[in-house]
PDB file of C-alpha atoms in Angstrom:
ATOM      1  CA  ASP D   1       1.813   1.831 -15.757  1.00  0.00           C
ATOM      2  CA  GLY D   2       4.280   0.020 -13.559  1.00  0.00           C
ATOM      3  CA  ILE D   3       3.711  -2.532 -10.857  1.00  0.00           C
ATOM      4  CA  MET D   4       4.516   0.028  -8.163  1.00  0.00           C
ATOM      5  CA  THR D   5       3.721   3.647  -8.972  1.00  0.00           C
ATOM      6  CA  GLY D   6       4.430   5.445  -5.695  1.00  0.00           C
ATOM      7  CA  MET D   7       2.300   7.228  -3.140  1.00  0.00           C
ATOM      8  CA  ASP D   8       1.626  10.178  -5.435  1.00  0.00           C
ATOM      9  CA  ASP D   9       3.226  11.928  -8.422  1.00  0.00           C
ATOM     10  CA  THR D  10       6.292  13.025  -6.457  1.00  0.00           C
ATOM     11  CA  HIS D  11       6.708  10.506  -3.600  1.00  0.00           C
ATOM     12  CA  PHE D  12       7.532   6.807  -3.734  1.00  0.00           C
ATOM     13  CA  GLY D  13       7.391   6.172   0.034  1.00  0.00           C
ATOM     14  CA  PRO D  14      10.342   3.784   0.509  1.00  0.00           C
ATOM     15  CA  SER D  15       9.908   3.682   4.288  1.00  0.00           C
ATOM     16  CA  VAL D  16       6.113   3.366   4.243  1.00  0.00           C
ATOM     17  CA  SER D  17       4.856   0.018   5.528  1.00  0.00           C
ATOM     18  CA  LEU D  18       3.222  -2.182   2.922  1.00  0.00           C
ATOM     19  CA  SER D  19      -0.534  -2.522   3.406  1.00  0.00           C
ATOM     20  CA  ARG D  20      -2.800  -5.345   2.300  1.00  0.00           C
ATOM     21  CA  ALA D  21      -4.269  -2.977  -0.322  1.00  0.00           C
ATOM     22  CA  HIS D  22      -0.793  -2.188  -1.669  1.00  0.00           C
ATOM     23  CA  PHE D  23       0.224  -5.829  -1.935  1.00  0.00           C
ATOM     24  CA  VAL D  24      -2.987  -6.940  -3.645  1.00  0.00           C
ATOM     25  CA  THR D  25      -2.576  -4.044  -6.081  1.00  0.00           C
ATOM     26  CA  ILE D  26       0.971  -5.181  -6.881  1.00  0.00           C
ATOM     27  CA  LEU D  27      -0.278  -8.705  -7.652  1.00  0.00           C
ATOM     28  CA  TYR D  28      -3.176  -7.324  -9.720  1.00  0.00           C
ATOM     29  CA  ARG D  29      -0.810  -5.233 -11.822  1.00  0.00           C
ATOM     30  CA  MET D  30       1.566  -8.174 -12.222  1.00  0.00           C
ATOM     31  CA  ALA D  31      -1.397 -10.127 -13.615  1.00  0.00           C
ATOM     32  CA  GLY D  32      -1.871  -7.365 -16.199  1.00  0.00           C
ATOM     33  CA  SER D  33      -4.725  -5.536 -14.422  1.00  0.00           C
ATOM     34  CA  PRO D  34      -7.396  -7.833 -15.871  1.00  0.00           C
ATOM     35  CA  GLU D  35     -10.970  -6.664 -16.252  1.00  0.00           C
ATOM     36  CA  VAL D  36     -12.976  -7.221 -13.095  1.00  0.00           C
ATOM     37  CA  THR D  37     -16.356  -8.873 -13.558  1.00  0.00           C
ATOM     38  CA  SER D  38     -17.729  -8.718 -10.017  1.00  0.00           C
ATOM     39  CA  GLU D  39     -18.225  -6.183  -7.278  1.00  0.00           C
ATOM     40  CA  VAL D  40     -16.280  -6.112  -4.040  1.00  0.00           C
ATOM     41  CA  THR D  41     -18.197  -7.750  -1.211  1.00  0.00           C
ATOM     42  CA  PHE D  42     -16.016  -6.570   1.676  1.00  0.00           C
ATOM     43  CA  PRO D  43     -17.761  -3.796   3.628  1.00  0.00           C
ATOM     44  CA  ASP D  44     -14.442  -2.010   4.289  1.00  0.00           C
ATOM     45  CA  VAL D  45     -13.454  -1.754   0.596  1.00  0.00           C
ATOM     46  CA  GLU D  46     -14.985   1.384  -0.867  1.00  0.00           C
ATOM     47  CA  GLU D  47     -15.688   1.918  -4.554  1.00  0.00           C
ATOM     48  CA  GLY D  48     -13.290   4.163  -6.464  1.00  0.00           C
ATOM     49  CA  GLN D  49     -10.165   3.533  -4.398  1.00  0.00           C
ATOM     50  CA  PHE D  50      -6.841   2.663  -6.052  1.00  0.00           C
ATOM     51  CA  TYR D  51      -7.204  -0.888  -4.750  1.00  0.00           C
ATOM     52  CA  THR D  52     -10.939  -1.531  -5.368  1.00  0.00           C
ATOM     53  CA  ASP D  53     -10.524  -3.427  -8.663  1.00  0.00           C
ATOM     54  CA  ALA D  54      -7.432  -5.196  -7.325  1.00  0.00           C
ATOM     55  CA  VAL D  55      -9.361  -6.566  -4.345  1.00  0.00           C
ATOM     56  CA  ALA D  56     -12.292  -7.625  -6.564  1.00  0.00           C
ATOM     57  CA  TRP D  57      -9.836  -9.390  -8.908  1.00  0.00           C
ATOM     58  CA  ALA D  58      -8.023 -11.039  -5.992  1.00  0.00           C
ATOM     59  CA  VAL D  59     -11.295 -12.480  -4.699  1.00  0.00           C
ATOM     60  CA  GLU D  60     -12.238 -13.716  -8.200  1.00  0.00           C
ATOM     61  CA  ALA D  61      -8.786 -15.262  -8.637  1.00  0.00           C
ATOM     62  CA  GLY D  62      -8.835 -16.926  -5.212  1.00  0.00           C
ATOM     63  CA  VAL D  63      -5.854 -14.891  -3.985  1.00  0.00           C
ATOM     64  CA  VAL D  64      -7.685 -13.446  -0.973  1.00  0.00           C
ATOM     65  CA  THR D  65     -10.590 -14.486   1.175  1.00  0.00           C
ATOM     66  CA  GLY D  66     -10.527 -11.707   3.767  1.00  0.00           C
ATOM     67  CA  TYR D  67     -10.637 -11.925   7.515  1.00  0.00           C
ATOM     68  CA  ASP D  68     -12.969 -14.250   9.411  1.00  0.00           C
ATOM     69  CA  GLU D  69     -15.269 -11.345  10.389  1.00  0.00           C
ATOM     70  CA  GLY D  70     -15.837 -10.513   6.708  1.00  0.00           C
ATOM     71  CA  ASN D  71     -13.546  -7.513   6.236  1.00  0.00           C
ATOM     72  CA  PHE D  72     -10.521  -7.206   3.973  1.00  0.00           C
ATOM     73  CA  GLY D  73      -8.481  -4.719   6.012  1.00  0.00           C
ATOM     74  CA  PRO D  74      -7.050  -2.614   3.167  1.00  0.00           C
ATOM     75  CA  ALA D  75      -5.102  -0.281   5.468  1.00  0.00           C
ATOM     76  CA  ASP D  76      -3.734  -3.078   7.679  1.00  0.00           C
ATOM     77  CA  GLU D  77       0.006  -3.674   7.481  1.00  0.00           C
ATOM     78  CA  ILE D  78       0.511  -6.963   5.683  1.00  0.00           C
ATOM     79  CA  THR D  79       2.273  -9.728   7.584  1.00  0.00           C
ATOM     80  CA  ARG D  80       4.834 -12.120   6.164  1.00  0.00           C
ATOM     81  CA  GLU D  81       2.423 -15.030   6.526  1.00  0.00           C
ATOM     82  CA  GLN D  82      -0.241 -13.066   4.639  1.00  0.00           C
ATOM     83  CA  ILE D  83       2.298 -12.295   1.894  1.00  0.00           C
ATOM     84  CA  ALA D  84       3.244 -15.967   1.689  1.00  0.00           C
ATOM     85  CA  THR D  85      -0.413 -16.992   1.496  1.00  0.00           C
ATOM     86  CA  MET D  86      -1.248 -14.485  -1.245  1.00  0.00           C
ATOM     87  CA  LEU D  87       1.848 -15.422  -3.262  1.00  0.00           C
ATOM     88  CA  TYR D  88       1.041 -19.119  -2.870  1.00  0.00           C
ATOM     89  CA  ARG D  89      -2.498 -18.613  -4.114  1.00  0.00           C
ATOM     90  CA  TYR D  90      -1.459 -16.139  -6.839  1.00  0.00           C
ATOM     91  CA  SER D  91       1.159 -18.486  -8.224  1.00  0.00           C
ATOM     92  CA  GLY D  92      -1.184 -21.451  -8.352  1.00  0.00           C
ATOM     93  CA  ASN D  93       1.719 -22.962  -6.421  1.00  0.00           C
ATOM     94  CA  ALA D  94       3.875 -22.034  -9.440  1.00  0.00           C
ATOM     95  CA  GLY D  95       4.128 -25.727 -10.285  1.00  0.00           C
ATOM     96  CA  ILE D  96       6.685 -25.993  -7.503  1.00  0.00           C
ATOM     97  CA  ALA D  97       6.063 -28.540  -4.801  1.00  0.00           C
ATOM     98  CA  ALA D  98       7.102 -27.939  -1.223  1.00  0.00           C
ATOM     99  CA  GLN D  99      10.313 -29.815  -0.501  1.00  0.00           C
ATOM    100  CA  THR D 100       9.798 -30.070   3.220  1.00  0.00           C
ATOM    101  CA  THR D 101       6.966 -30.308   5.685  1.00  0.00           C
ATOM    102  CA  VAL D 102       8.959 -28.945   8.614  1.00  0.00           C
ATOM    103  CA  LEU D 103       9.630 -25.312   9.391  1.00  0.00           C
ATOM    104  CA  ASP D 104      12.663 -25.520  11.603  1.00  0.00           C
ATOM    105  CA  PHE D 105      12.446 -22.100  13.246  1.00  0.00           C
ATOM    106  CA  PRO D 106      11.991 -21.381  16.951  1.00  0.00           C
ATOM    107  CA  ASP D 107       8.761 -19.450  16.290  1.00  0.00           C
ATOM    108  CA  ALA D 108       7.290 -21.809  13.674  1.00  0.00           C
ATOM    109  CA  MET D 109       4.444 -22.774  16.010  1.00  0.00           C
ATOM    110  CA  GLU D 110       3.278 -19.132  15.907  1.00  0.00           C
ATOM    111  CA  ILE D 111       2.367 -19.387  12.216  1.00  0.00           C
ATOM    112  CA  SER D 112      -1.402 -19.135  11.816  1.00  0.00           C
ATOM    113  CA  PRO D 113      -3.169 -22.287  10.598  1.00  0.00           C
ATOM    114  CA  PHE D 114      -4.419 -20.537   7.429  1.00  0.00           C
ATOM    115  CA  ALA D 115      -0.823 -19.760   6.410  1.00  0.00           C
ATOM    116  CA  ARG D 116       0.993 -22.950   7.348  1.00  0.00           C
ATOM    117  CA  GLU D 117       0.927 -24.659   3.935  1.00  0.00           C
ATOM    118  CA  ALA D 118       1.842 -21.406   2.172  1.00  0.00           C
ATOM    119  CA  MET D 119       4.724 -20.759   4.579  1.00  0.00           C
ATOM    120  CA  ILE D 120       6.072 -24.281   4.006  1.00  0.00           C
ATOM    121  CA  TRP D 121       5.828 -23.668   0.240  1.00  0.00           C
ATOM    122  CA  ALA D 122       7.505 -20.251   0.477  1.00  0.00           C
ATOM    123  CA  VAL D 123      10.354 -21.473   2.708  1.00  0.00           C
ATOM    124  CA  SER D 124      10.854 -24.661   0.670  1.00  0.00           C
ATOM    125  CA  ASN D 125      11.216 -22.609  -2.490  1.00  0.00           C
ATOM    126  CA  ASN D 126      13.462 -19.931  -0.939  1.00  0.00           C
ATOM    127  CA  ILE D 127      10.872 -17.198  -1.334  1.00  0.00           C
ATOM    128  CA  LEU D 128      10.967 -16.627   2.411  1.00  0.00           C
ATOM    129  CA  ILE D 129      13.965 -17.322   4.562  1.00  0.00           C
ATOM    130  CA  GLY D 130      14.253 -17.138   8.307  1.00  0.00           C
ATOM    131  CA  ILE D 131      17.063 -15.248   9.946  1.00  0.00           C
ATOM    132  CA  GLU D 132      17.508 -16.066  13.605  1.00  0.00           C
ATOM    133  CA  ASN D 133      17.572 -12.988  15.788  1.00  0.00           C
ATOM    134  CA  GLY D 134      17.790 -14.160  19.379  1.00  0.00           C
ATOM    135  CA  PRO D 135      14.586 -15.935  20.438  1.00  0.00           C
ATOM    136  CA  MET D 136      12.678 -14.997  17.289  1.00  0.00           C
ATOM    137  CA  VAL D 137      13.059 -15.456  13.562  1.00  0.00           C
ATOM    138  CA  ILE D 138      12.725 -12.655  11.042  1.00  0.00           C
ATOM    139  CA  TYR D 139      11.266 -13.915   7.777  1.00  0.00           C
ATOM    140  CA  CYS D 140      12.728 -12.077   4.785  1.00  0.00           C
ATOM    141  CA  LEU D 141      11.453 -12.095   1.245  1.00  0.00           C
ATOM    142  CA  ARG D 142      13.892 -13.306  -1.371  1.00  0.00           C
ATOM    143  CA  PHE D 143      13.819 -12.706  -5.082  1.00  0.00           C
ATOM    144  CA  CYS D 144      11.553 -14.954  -7.067  1.00  0.00           C
ATOM    145  CA  PRO D 145      11.057 -14.728 -10.855  1.00  0.00           C
ATOM    146  CA  TRP D 146       7.542 -13.310 -10.680  1.00  0.00           C
ATOM    147  CA  LEU D 147       8.060 -10.833  -7.849  1.00  0.00           C
ATOM    148  CA  LEU D 148      10.704  -8.377  -6.767  1.00  0.00           C
ATOM    149  CA  LEU D 149      10.012  -6.970  -3.337  1.00  0.00           C
ATOM    150  CA  SER D 150      12.694  -5.328  -1.309  1.00  0.00           C
ATOM    151  CA  VAL D 151      11.836  -5.057   2.351  1.00  0.00           C
ATOM    152  CA  SER D 152      14.132  -3.547   4.942  1.00  0.00           C
ATOM    153  CA  TYR D 153      13.588  -4.478   8.576  1.00  0.00           C
ATOM    154  CA  PHE D 154      16.921  -3.510  10.098  1.00  0.00           C
TER     155      PHE D 154
END
């Protein structure tokens, strides 16, 4: 099977927002869908869902830790800072050091503390770029060798 298989047998869902479950499943499939050796501990991740093994793997691999209240939020739309954090953890930092410690965007102070290091890594390595749009910055994913993700926000 492919990394992205669509919403069902006849629909890909190009305009559907990416959820946390979808993104973790993409990373899990990129890793070769390894055998999962533990059970999911998040109360909002049910057994038998398309993402159940992916979430269990992501916890085992240190890619996700969940929200502070103990949930994973599989149906939540994933944010750019969450994507950056998961990619950073998934890659093991990809052996690429951050080239800068400054995010020179007007909204950089709005980045959550948990994501700051990952955002610096992602911006430094051109995985995320900021496009100024008036008073805010839109962070766009760029191609990187281990992930192709096309996101349209305009």
